[in-house]
Short mmCIF file of C-alpha atoms in Angstrom, two decimals:
data_model
loop_
_atom_site.label_atom_id
_atom_site.label_comp_id
_atom_site.label_asym_id
_atom_site.label_seq_id
_atom_site.Cartn_x
_atom_site.Cartn_y
_atom_site.Cartn_z
CA MET A 8 0.10 -0.20 0.09
CA LYS A 9 2.84 2.84 0.99
CA SER A 10 4.63 1.70 -2.54
CA LEU A 11 0.98 2.50 -4.40
CA PHE A 12 0.77 5.84 -2.71
CA ASN A 13 4.47 6.57 -3.63
CA SER A 14 3.17 5.83 -6.97
CA PHE A 15 3.50 8.78 -9.77
CA ALA A 16 0.59 7.26 -11.18
CA PHE A 17 -1.61 6.90 -8.58
CA ARG A 18 -1.09 10.50 -7.48
CA MET A 19 -1.44 11.58 -11.12
CA TRP A 20 -4.68 9.84 -10.84
CA ILE A 21 -5.32 11.30 -7.84
CA LEU A 22 -4.78 14.99 -9.19
CA PHE A 23 -6.92 14.47 -12.40
CA SER A 24 -9.48 13.09 -10.22
CA ILE A 25 -9.85 15.99 -7.94
CA ALA A 26 -9.03 18.02 -11.05
CA GLY A 27 -12.26 16.58 -12.74
CA LEU A 28 -14.35 16.77 -9.43
CA LEU A 29 -13.45 20.52 -9.42
CA LEU A 30 -14.17 20.96 -12.74
CA SER A 31 -17.34 18.87 -13.03
CA ILE A 32 -18.89 20.38 -10.42
CA PRO A 33 -19.15 24.24 -11.27
CA LEU A 34 -20.18 22.77 -15.26
CA SER A 35 -22.84 20.75 -13.30
CA TYR A 36 -24.14 23.69 -11.72
CA TYR A 37 -23.61 25.86 -15.08
CA TYR A 38 -25.79 23.23 -17.34
CA SER A 39 -28.35 22.97 -14.91
CA ASN A 40 -28.37 26.15 -14.06
CA ILE A 41 -28.81 26.29 -18.41
CA ASN A 42 -31.50 24.06 -18.30
CA TYR A 43 -33.40 25.12 -15.04
CA LYS A 44 -33.85 28.81 -17.13
CA LEU A 45 -34.94 26.98 -20.23
CA LEU A 46 -37.51 25.10 -18.22
CA GLU A 47 -38.50 28.41 -16.56
CA GLU A 48 -38.66 30.07 -19.88
CA HIS A 49 -40.91 27.25 -21.35
CA ALA A 50 -43.37 27.08 -18.08
CA LYS A 51 -43.84 31.19 -18.56
CA THR A 52 -44.76 31.00 -21.74
CA GLU A 53 -47.07 28.19 -21.09
CA LEU A 54 -48.38 30.39 -18.24
CA GLU A 55 -48.74 33.47 -20.64
CA ALA A 56 -50.53 31.44 -23.22
CA MET A 57 -52.89 29.67 -20.31
CA ALA A 58 -53.54 33.09 -18.87
CA LYS A 59 -54.81 34.18 -22.61
CA SER A 60 -56.65 31.64 -23.10
CA SER A 61 -58.26 31.49 -19.94
CA SER A 62 -59.09 34.90 -19.46
CA LEU A 63 -61.61 34.96 -21.14
CA SER A 64 -63.82 31.82 -19.69
CA ILE A 65 -62.95 33.18 -16.15
CA GLU A 66 -64.78 36.39 -17.39
CA LEU A 67 -67.55 34.56 -18.79
CA ALA A 68 -67.82 32.34 -15.85
CA ILE A 69 -67.38 35.32 -13.13
CA LYS A 70 -70.72 36.70 -15.21
CA SER A 71 -72.65 33.41 -15.63
CA ASN A 72 -71.80 32.94 -11.82
CA ASP A 73 -71.09 29.43 -13.68
CA PHE A 74 -67.24 28.53 -12.54
CA GLN A 75 -67.75 25.17 -14.35
CA ILE A 76 -65.69 26.03 -17.56
CA ILE A 77 -63.08 26.72 -15.00
CA GLU A 78 -62.42 23.35 -13.40
CA GLU A 79 -62.42 21.97 -16.91
CA THR A 80 -59.71 24.16 -17.40
CA ILE A 81 -57.86 23.63 -14.27
CA ASN A 82 -58.01 19.72 -15.11
CA GLN A 83 -56.88 19.64 -18.74
CA ILE A 84 -53.51 22.18 -17.18
CA SER A 85 -53.36 19.35 -14.40
CA ASN A 86 -52.96 16.24 -16.85
CA ASP A 87 -49.57 14.76 -17.43
CA ASN A 88 -48.77 14.95 -13.52
CA ARG A 89 -48.50 18.84 -13.54
CA TYR A 90 -50.70 20.09 -10.92
CA ALA A 91 -52.09 23.66 -11.68
CA PHE A 92 -54.50 26.28 -9.82
CA ILE A 93 -56.08 29.18 -10.75
CA ALA A 94 -56.78 32.31 -7.74
CA ILE A 95 -59.31 34.94 -8.71
CA LEU A 96 -58.56 37.77 -6.11
CA GLU A 97 -60.87 40.87 -5.52
CA GLN A 98 -59.40 44.42 -4.61
CA ASP A 99 -61.48 46.02 -2.47
CA ASP A 100 -61.13 50.16 -3.05
CA ASP A 101 -61.26 50.71 0.85
CA ALA A 102 -58.64 48.06 1.50
CA GLU A 103 -55.15 47.83 0.37
CA GLU A 104 -54.66 44.14 0.14
CA SER A 105 -56.84 41.62 -1.94
CA LYS A 106 -59.06 38.70 -0.84
CA LEU A 107 -59.09 35.46 -2.26
CA PHE A 108 -62.82 35.44 -4.18
CA LYS A 109 -62.55 31.91 -5.67
CA CYS A 110 -59.76 29.25 -6.44
CA PHE A 111 -60.01 26.07 -8.57
CA PRO A 112 -59.54 23.61 -7.47
CA ASP A 113 -60.92 24.38 -3.82
CA SER A 114 -59.05 22.28 -1.35
CA LEU A 115 -55.76 24.44 -2.72
CA THR A 116 -56.62 27.46 0.00
CA LYS A 117 -56.62 24.65 2.57
CA ASN A 118 -53.42 22.50 1.45
CA ARG A 119 -51.22 24.69 -0.29
CA PRO A 120 -50.48 28.26 -0.04
CA PHE A 121 -51.21 29.38 -4.03
CA PHE A 122 -48.20 32.14 -3.66
CA ASP A 123 -45.80 29.91 -3.13
CA SER A 124 -43.21 30.78 -5.86
CA VAL A 125 -40.78 27.80 -4.76
CA THR A 126 -43.21 25.22 -5.67
CA TYR A 127 -44.88 26.61 -8.56
CA TYR A 128 -44.37 28.70 -11.93
CA LEU A 129 -46.75 31.88 -11.40
CA ASN A 130 -48.55 34.31 -13.69
CA GLU A 131 -50.21 37.50 -12.84
CA SER A 132 -52.61 39.35 -14.49
CA ALA A 133 -55.14 41.76 -14.46
CA LEU A 134 -58.98 41.11 -13.45
CA GLU A 135 -61.63 44.13 -14.44
CA THR A 136 -65.08 43.17 -15.07
CA GLU A 137 -68.23 45.02 -14.11
CA ILE A 138 -69.12 42.00 -11.14
CA ILE A 139 -65.51 41.79 -9.88
CA LYS A 140 -62.23 43.71 -9.91
CA GLY A 141 -58.85 42.27 -9.20
CA LYS A 142 -56.42 39.77 -10.19
CA ILE A 143 -55.90 36.84 -11.71
CA ILE A 144 -53.01 33.91 -10.77
CA ILE A 145 -52.11 31.10 -12.42
CA GLY A 146 -49.62 28.58 -10.95
CA ILE A 147 -48.14 25.54 -12.53
CA SER A 148 -46.17 22.98 -10.18
CA LYS A 149 -42.61 22.85 -10.77
CA THR A 150 -42.61 18.97 -9.56
CA ALA A 151 -42.45 17.66 -13.18
CA ASP A 152 -39.73 20.46 -14.38
CA ALA A 153 -37.53 19.47 -11.49
CA LYS A 154 -38.05 15.80 -12.89
CA LYS A 155 -36.90 16.93 -16.05
CA LEU A 156 -33.80 18.67 -14.63
CA GLN A 157 -32.72 15.65 -13.13
CA ASP A 158 -32.80 13.77 -16.61
CA LEU A 159 -31.40 16.47 -18.16
CA ASN A 160 -28.20 16.89 -15.37
CA LYS A 161 -27.45 13.02 -15.62
CA PRO A 162 -25.87 12.81 -18.77
CA ILE A 163 -23.47 15.06 -16.85
CA PHE A 164 -23.17 13.04 -13.92
CA HIS A 165 -22.47 10.09 -16.35
CA LEU A 166 -19.97 11.95 -17.87
CA THR A 167 -18.02 12.69 -15.07
CA ILE A 168 -17.97 9.29 -13.48
CA LEU A 169 -16.94 8.28 -17.01
CA ALA A 170 -14.40 10.39 -17.41
CA ASN A 171 -12.69 9.26 -13.70
CA LEU A 172 -12.93 5.61 -15.06
CA ILE A 173 -11.11 6.71 -18.11
CA LEU A 174 -8.27 8.58 -16.08
CA LEU A 175 -8.32 5.00 -13.68
CA VAL A 176 -7.45 3.54 -16.30
CA LEU A 177 -4.94 5.50 -18.19
CA SER A 178 -2.96 6.23 -15.03
CA SER A 179 -3.17 1.91 -14.41
CA LEU A 180 -1.84 1.53 -18.03
CA PHE A 181 0.36 4.39 -17.13
CA PHE A 182 1.86 2.69 -13.93
CA LEU A 183 2.03 -0.54 -15.72
CA LEU A 184 3.65 0.44 -18.64
CA ILE A 185 5.77 3.45 -17.09
CA THR A 186 5.84 3.94 -13.61
CA ASN A 187 6.03 0.49 -12.36
CA PRO A 188 9.25 -0.05 -14.93
CA LEU A 189 10.55 3.70 -13.61
CA ARG A 190 10.00 2.31 -9.87
CA THR A 191 11.94 -1.01 -10.51
CA ALA A 192 15.03 0.56 -12.29
CA SER A 193 15.19 3.27 -9.89
CA ARG A 194 15.38 0.78 -7.19
CA PHE A 195 18.31 -1.44 -9.19
CA ALA A 196 20.00 2.13 -9.25
CA ALA A 197 19.88 2.35 -6.13
CA GLU A 198 21.32 -0.88 -4.74
CA LEU A 199 23.85 -0.03 -7.43
CA SER A 200 24.79 3.03 -5.12
CA LYS A 201 25.19 0.87 -2.15
CA GLU A 202 27.83 -1.63 -4.17
CA ASN A 203 25.14 -4.24 -3.92
CA TYR A 204 25.08 -6.23 -7.06
CA THR A 205 23.06 -9.58 -6.53
CA SER A 206 20.01 -7.48 -7.81
CA GLU A 207 18.87 -8.32 -10.89
CA LEU A 208 16.92 -6.19 -13.91
CA THR A 209 15.25 -7.77 -16.53
CA TRP A 210 17.06 -7.37 -19.93
CA THR A 211 14.84 -6.06 -22.83
CA LYS A 212 14.59 -6.18 -26.72
CA GLY A 213 12.69 -2.80 -27.32
CA LYS A 214 14.01 0.19 -28.48
CA ASN A 215 11.77 2.55 -26.35
CA GLU A 216 13.23 4.66 -23.55
CA ILE A 217 11.86 2.28 -20.48
CA SER A 218 13.81 -0.51 -22.08
CA VAL A 219 17.42 1.36 -23.41
CA LEU A 220 17.14 2.90 -19.83
CA ASN A 221 17.50 -1.01 -18.35
CA ASN A 222 19.71 -2.16 -20.56
CA SER A 223 21.77 0.72 -19.67
CA LEU A 224 21.65 -0.01 -16.07
CA ASN A 225 22.20 -3.70 -16.86
CA THR A 226 25.21 -2.53 -18.65
CA LEU A 227 26.16 -0.28 -16.20
CA LYS A 228 26.40 -2.89 -13.98
CA LYS A 229 28.34 -4.89 -15.62
CA ASN A 230 31.13 -2.08 -15.93
CA LEU A 231 30.65 -1.89 -12.31
CA MET A 232 31.35 -5.21 -11.34
CA GLN A 233 34.33 -5.34 -13.42
CA HIS A 234 35.79 -2.48 -11.87
CA LYS A 235 34.86 -3.49 -8.49
CA GLU A 236 36.93 -6.78 -9.26
CA THR A 237 40.03 -5.07 -10.67
CA ASN A 238 39.93 -2.47 -7.10
CA ASP A 239 39.61 -5.22 -4.91
CA GLY A 240 42.39 -7.07 -6.67
CA LEU A 241 44.55 -3.56 -6.62
CA VAL A 242 43.28 -3.34 -3.02
CA LYS A 243 44.52 -6.95 -2.07
CA ASN A 244 47.55 -6.13 -3.53
CA LEU A 245 48.17 -2.77 -2.12
CA GLU A 246 47.04 -4.15 1.71
CA GLN A 247 49.67 -7.12 0.77
CA SER A 248 52.09 -4.42 -0.21
CA LEU A 249 50.99 -2.55 2.92
CA SER A 250 50.97 -5.66 5.50
CA LYS A 251 54.88 -6.23 3.67
CA GLU A 252 55.66 -2.60 4.98
CA LYS A 253 54.04 -3.03 8.24
CA VAL A 254 56.16 -5.84 8.95
CA ARG A 255 59.12 -4.41 7.67
CA THR A 256 58.30 -1.30 9.80
CA ILE A 257 58.00 -3.26 12.41
CA GLU A 258 61.25 -4.96 12.24
CA LEU A 259 63.05 -1.74 11.57
CA VAL A 260 61.55 -0.12 14.94
CA ASP A 261 62.14 -3.39 16.62
CA SER A 262 65.97 -3.25 15.45
CA GLU A 263 65.99 0.49 16.19
CA ASN A 264 64.42 0.29 19.57
CA LYS A 265 67.51 -2.95 20.10
CA LEU A 266 70.04 -0.40 18.65
CA LYS A 267 69.08 2.36 21.14
CA VAL A 268 68.97 -0.04 24.04
CA SER A 269 72.42 -1.54 23.11
CA LEU A 270 74.07 1.45 22.69
CA LEU A 271 72.21 2.90 26.19
CA LYS A 272 73.53 -0.19 27.66
CA GLU A 273 77.00 0.43 26.15
CA LYS A 274 76.93 4.25 27.28
CA GLU A 275 76.04 2.64 30.82
CA LEU A 276 78.70 0.35 30.44
CA GLY A 277 80.80 3.47 29.24
CA GLU A 278 79.92 5.06 32.54
CA LEU A 279 79.94 2.02 34.76
CA LYS A 280 84.04 1.38 33.56
CA THR A 281 84.88 5.29 34.17
CA SER A 282 82.96 5.12 37.38
CA PHE A 283 84.73 2.15 38.45
CA VAL A 284 88.57 2.95 37.06
CA SER A 285 87.55 6.13 39.15
CA MET A 286 86.39 4.35 42.42
CA ALA A 287 89.29 1.57 41.93
CA SER A 288 91.78 4.18 41.41
CA HIS A 289 90.41 5.65 44.87
CA GLN A 290 89.51 2.84 46.75
CA PHE A 291 92.26 0.61 45.90
CA ARG A 292 94.91 2.49 45.71
CA THR A 293 94.34 3.52 49.78
CA PRO A 294 94.39 -0.28 50.81
CA LEU A 295 97.36 -0.88 49.14
CA SER A 296 99.10 2.09 50.01
CA VAL A 297 98.44 0.58 53.62
CA ILE A 298 99.48 -2.89 52.76
CA GLN A 299 102.77 -1.70 50.75
CA ALA A 300 103.62 0.55 53.59
CA ASN A 301 103.35 -2.21 56.45
CA THR A 302 105.26 -4.69 54.15
CA GLU A 303 108.02 -1.96 53.94
CA LEU A 304 107.85 -1.39 57.74
CA PHE A 305 108.03 -4.88 58.68
CA ASN A 306 110.89 -5.40 55.60
CA ILE A 307 113.04 -2.87 57.56
CA LEU A 308 112.43 -4.42 60.91
CA VAL A 309 113.69 -7.48 59.59
CA SER A 310 116.64 -6.16 57.78
CA ALA A 311 117.93 -4.64 60.88
CA GLY A 312 118.06 -7.57 62.09
CA LYS A 313 116.26 -6.76 65.33
CA LYS A 314 113.99 -9.02 67.22
CA ILE A 315 110.19 -8.25 66.09
CA GLU A 316 107.79 -8.04 69.13
CA PRO A 317 105.04 -10.14 69.15
CA GLU A 318 102.43 -6.95 70.03
CA LYS A 319 103.99 -5.06 67.01
CA SER A 320 104.25 -7.94 64.75
CA GLU A 321 100.56 -8.42 65.28
CA LYS A 322 99.87 -5.21 64.67
CA ILE A 323 101.22 -4.84 61.21
CA THR A 324 99.70 -7.89 59.94
CA GLY A 325 96.58 -6.84 61.36
CA ARG A 326 96.47 -3.84 59.03
CA ILE A 327 97.46 -5.89 55.95
CA LYS A 328 94.70 -8.31 56.48
CA ASN A 329 92.03 -5.02 57.34
CA GLU A 330 92.77 -3.95 54.35
CA ILE A 331 92.73 -7.48 52.80
CA ILE A 332 89.29 -7.76 54.03
CA LYS A 333 88.26 -4.12 52.56
CA MET A 334 89.72 -5.20 48.85
CA THR A 335 87.97 -8.51 49.04
CA GLU A 336 84.91 -6.74 49.80
CA LEU A 337 85.11 -4.07 47.29
CA MET A 338 85.97 -7.16 44.85
CA ASP A 339 83.01 -8.95 45.85
CA GLU A 340 80.87 -5.94 45.49
CA VAL A 341 81.73 -5.01 41.53
CA LEU A 342 81.53 -8.74 41.20
CA ILE A 343 78.09 -8.32 42.22
CA LEU A 344 77.42 -5.59 40.31
CA GLY A 345 78.79 -7.50 37.35
CA LYS A 346 76.34 -10.11 37.45
CA LEU A 347 73.37 -7.22 38.01
CA THR A 348 74.44 -5.74 35.02
CA SER A 349 74.54 -8.82 32.82
CA GLY A 350 71.41 -10.19 34.57
CA ASN A 351 73.09 -13.67 36.33
CA ILE A 352 71.38 -13.30 39.69
CA ASP A 353 69.72 -16.41 40.45
CA PHE A 354 65.95 -15.73 42.07
CA ALA A 355 65.09 -18.71 44.77
CA PRO A 356 62.06 -17.89 46.87
CA LYS A 357 61.12 -19.81 49.71
CA GLU A 358 58.76 -19.06 52.46
CA ILE A 359 60.31 -17.08 55.27
CA ASP A 360 58.91 -16.23 58.82
CA ILE A 361 60.07 -12.63 58.79
CA VAL A 362 59.97 -11.90 62.37
CA ASN A 363 62.34 -14.86 63.09
CA PHE A 364 64.57 -13.49 59.93
CA CYS A 365 65.02 -10.28 61.24
CA ASN A 366 65.98 -11.31 65.01
CA GLN A 367 68.40 -13.23 63.43
CA LEU A 368 69.59 -10.18 61.66
CA VAL A 369 69.35 -7.93 64.79
CA GLU A 370 71.53 -10.75 66.98
CA GLU A 371 74.24 -10.34 64.37
CA PHE A 372 74.64 -6.84 63.89
CA ASN A 373 74.84 -6.31 67.61
CA LEU A 374 77.37 -8.57 68.09
CA ILE A 375 79.83 -6.74 66.07
CA GLN A 376 78.90 -3.28 66.92
CA ASP A 377 81.92 -1.53 68.99
CA ASP A 378 80.16 1.82 69.93
CA GLY A 379 77.69 0.70 72.43
CA ARG A 380 74.53 0.80 70.09
CA THR A 381 72.24 -1.84 69.23
CA LEU A 382 69.79 -2.19 66.34
CA ASP A 383 66.41 -1.48 67.83
CA PHE A 384 63.42 -4.28 65.93
CA LYS A 385 59.59 -3.87 66.33
CA PHE A 386 56.33 -5.08 64.32
CA GLU A 387 53.13 -4.40 63.53
CA GLY A 388 50.15 -6.10 62.54
CA GLU A 389 49.61 -10.18 62.53
CA PRO A 390 52.34 -11.95 61.25
CA TYR A 391 52.68 -14.10 58.04
CA ILE A 392 54.84 -15.60 55.95
CA VAL A 393 56.05 -14.43 52.99
CA ASN A 394 57.79 -15.98 49.88
CA LEU A 395 61.04 -14.15 49.25
CA ASP A 396 64.86 -15.23 48.10
CA PRO A 397 66.83 -15.28 51.38
CA LYS A 398 69.89 -14.71 50.21
CA LEU A 399 68.79 -11.56 48.26
CA LEU A 400 66.83 -10.23 51.17
CA THR A 401 69.64 -10.81 53.67
CA HIS A 402 72.14 -8.70 51.37
CA THR A 403 69.57 -5.61 51.09
CA PHE A 404 68.33 -5.41 54.68
CA SER A 405 72.18 -6.10 55.96
CA ASN A 406 73.57 -2.99 53.37
CA LEU A 407 70.45 -0.79 54.86
CA ILE A 408 71.49 -1.79 58.36
CA SER A 409 75.16 -1.47 57.76
CA ASN A 410 75.02 2.06 56.13
CA ALA A 411 72.16 3.04 59.14
CA PHE A 412 75.18 2.24 61.81
CA LYS A 413 77.82 3.89 59.89
CA TYR A 414 76.10 7.32 58.97
CA SER A 415 74.80 8.06 62.24
CA VAL A 416 77.49 7.34 64.73
CA GLY A 417 77.22 8.90 68.30
CA ASN A 418 72.92 9.19 67.86
CA LYS A 419 70.59 6.80 68.79
CA ASN A 420 69.89 3.17 67.78
CA PRO A 421 68.89 2.63 64.33
CA LEU A 422 65.25 1.06 64.02
CA LEU A 423 64.10 -1.93 62.41
CA LYS A 424 60.50 -2.03 61.58
CA VAL A 425 58.08 -4.70 60.37
CA ASP A 426 54.51 -3.55 59.01
CA PHE A 427 52.07 -6.64 58.05
CA LYS A 428 49.28 -5.02 56.28
CA PRO A 429 46.99 -7.25 54.32
CA LYS A 430 47.89 -6.83 50.83
CA GLU A 431 51.84 -5.62 51.56
CA LEU A 432 54.39 -6.20 53.71
CA LEU A 433 56.34 -2.73 54.82
CA VAL A 434 60.00 -3.18 56.26
CA SER A 435 61.88 0.18 57.21
CA VAL A 436 65.19 0.92 58.23
CA LYS A 437 65.50 4.20 60.03
CA ASP A 438 69.10 6.14 61.73
CA TYR A 439 69.22 9.51 63.08
CA GLY A 440 72.44 10.46 61.32
CA LEU A 441 73.64 12.77 59.23
CA GLY A 442 70.82 12.61 56.07
CA ILE A 443 70.98 13.08 52.41
CA PRO A 444 70.94 16.51 50.76
CA GLU A 445 67.50 16.77 48.92
CA ALA A 446 69.37 17.09 45.77
CA GLU A 447 71.05 14.26 45.88
CA LEU A 448 68.28 11.76 46.46
CA SER A 449 67.26 11.20 42.92
CA ASN A 450 70.79 9.81 42.16
CA LEU A 451 71.24 8.10 45.61
CA PHE A 452 70.76 4.35 44.22
CA GLN A 453 72.99 4.99 41.07
CA PRO A 454 76.32 3.12 40.76
CA PHE A 455 79.40 4.26 42.60
CA PHE A 456 77.24 7.11 43.63
CA ARG A 457 78.14 9.14 47.35
CA ALA A 458 76.49 12.33 48.40
CA ASN A 459 78.60 15.10 49.10
CA ASN A 460 78.37 14.60 52.84
CA VAL A 461 79.75 11.60 53.25
CA ILE A 462 82.97 11.93 51.43
CA GLY A 463 84.57 11.56 54.36
CA ILE A 464 83.56 8.45 55.52
CA LYS A 465 84.62 5.02 53.64
CA GLY A 466 82.43 3.38 50.85
CA THR A 467 82.08 2.44 47.61
CA GLY A 468 78.88 3.78 46.44
CA LEU A 469 77.26 0.57 45.14
CA GLY A 470 76.11 -1.08 48.52
CA LEU A 471 72.28 0.92 48.17
CA ASN A 472 72.45 0.18 44.04
CA ILE A 473 72.96 -3.69 45.01
CA ALA A 474 70.58 -3.18 47.99
CA LYS A 475 67.97 -1.71 45.09
CA GLU A 476 68.45 -4.16 42.43
CA TYR A 477 67.96 -7.18 44.85
CA ALA A 478 65.02 -5.76 46.26
CA GLU A 479 62.87 -5.85 43.00
CA ILE A 480 64.55 -9.18 41.89
CA ASN A 481 62.41 -10.08 45.25
CA LYS A 482 59.40 -8.19 43.59
CA GLY A 483 59.66 -5.45 45.97
CA GLN A 484 60.11 -1.51 45.85
CA ILE A 485 62.76 0.38 47.45
CA SER A 486 62.11 4.59 48.41
CA VAL A 487 63.96 6.41 51.11
CA LYS A 488 62.90 9.84 53.28
CA SER A 489 65.53 11.53 54.28
CA THR A 490 65.98 15.50 56.17
CA LEU A 491 69.67 16.57 56.55
CA GLY A 492 70.98 16.36 60.13
CA GLU A 493 67.92 14.38 61.14
CA GLY A 494 68.71 11.33 59.54
CA SER A 495 66.95 8.95 56.98
CA CYS A 496 64.31 6.34 56.48
CA PHE A 497 64.76 3.23 53.80
CA GLU A 498 61.44 1.52 53.02
CA ILE A 499 60.89 -1.34 51.14
CA LYS A 500 57.34 -2.52 50.31
CA PHE A 501 56.30 -6.06 48.88
CA LYS A 502 53.26 -6.80 47.59
CA HIS A 503 51.13 -9.98 49.92
#
């Protein structure tokens, strides 16, 4: 139904039908009015003739007082279903209005008004006799003429219906022969515009415009399908080329990233070598100088042939042993740094009771302190077992605790604290010593870095770097808070 309303032929039929109705109404009125006027002229002519022919009869009837002649005249006029009447009005000299003298037939005065110009054609003529003076009104019914008028108007009505039927037939033919093929062609063209080539349009052999249009659209479809196949092939080749280029680009980017990483590592290694040479030249020179000086002193005493006292000998050999121990520790840290740089550190986590683990560390450090201080230890929360590498954990905690004692000489005891939280384990080492300058906190965990305020205190600058790397291998994160002159707090956070 919707497609019918959208049809051009249907719209044209509606338009022509409305136009036909609009034209037929005034035409019907015009022809009906002409017919009415013709009937009215005919009736008036007939009434004038009747009035002339009946006026003598009426005057004779009045004189003889015999109105049989008038009744016969009325009966003659009223044949063929046409009703007629004759009314005689008497004019009184004293009265302005006329009064009825006689009416034929008599029943008219009771049942029908004789001055009704809607129902009757009326003719009025003067009457003047010796007996009565007034006027005669003759009327003929319009009923028969109304039927005649209706019969005369029927052809116009039939013609209007016929014209609309013809328009309907023509519109249907127009729809079938023109509109419907055009709609089919337009739908086909719409599908082509959407690149839908599954729809079909019948090839025709005619040479009219519709056939030419259909064949042209089919040819267009064929050409479009060929172009599509060609374009699809080109697109496929382009996609393959782009895919290859993408892979090649990814490879180049990957190579570039690897090269950047290699260059960065090379740069870091160069910086590490430079720092190592600088550190080694300083850190190895001092113990070697001490060892050399004590060795030369021992040789001098031996060469002099003097007896070397045991106490003096132990003092000399003790200095040499201490410096050898320092060099050994330095070499150990350098070896560890090398393993960290090459990624050769083993990770072997085990279940650890962290409270017992920390108590053992506290006992070990408290036994070796010679300044009377001890390491305080406390924990908060409900203890639980953690899964960490004990060797890496020992080295990390030992370095932080050793630094806490080393950089807080003369101050109160360092504090080792463990905080058991539901989702994380926090371990902190706090001292009340020198503190770290705020500007140097960002470089604190770099290899061979030492703050400016600890230059006079022995150290290699490797301890915190190794502690950080070991903490991260243990899936932890280390951070530091420090206030210069008040102390530092190192905190390691492990997820639970």
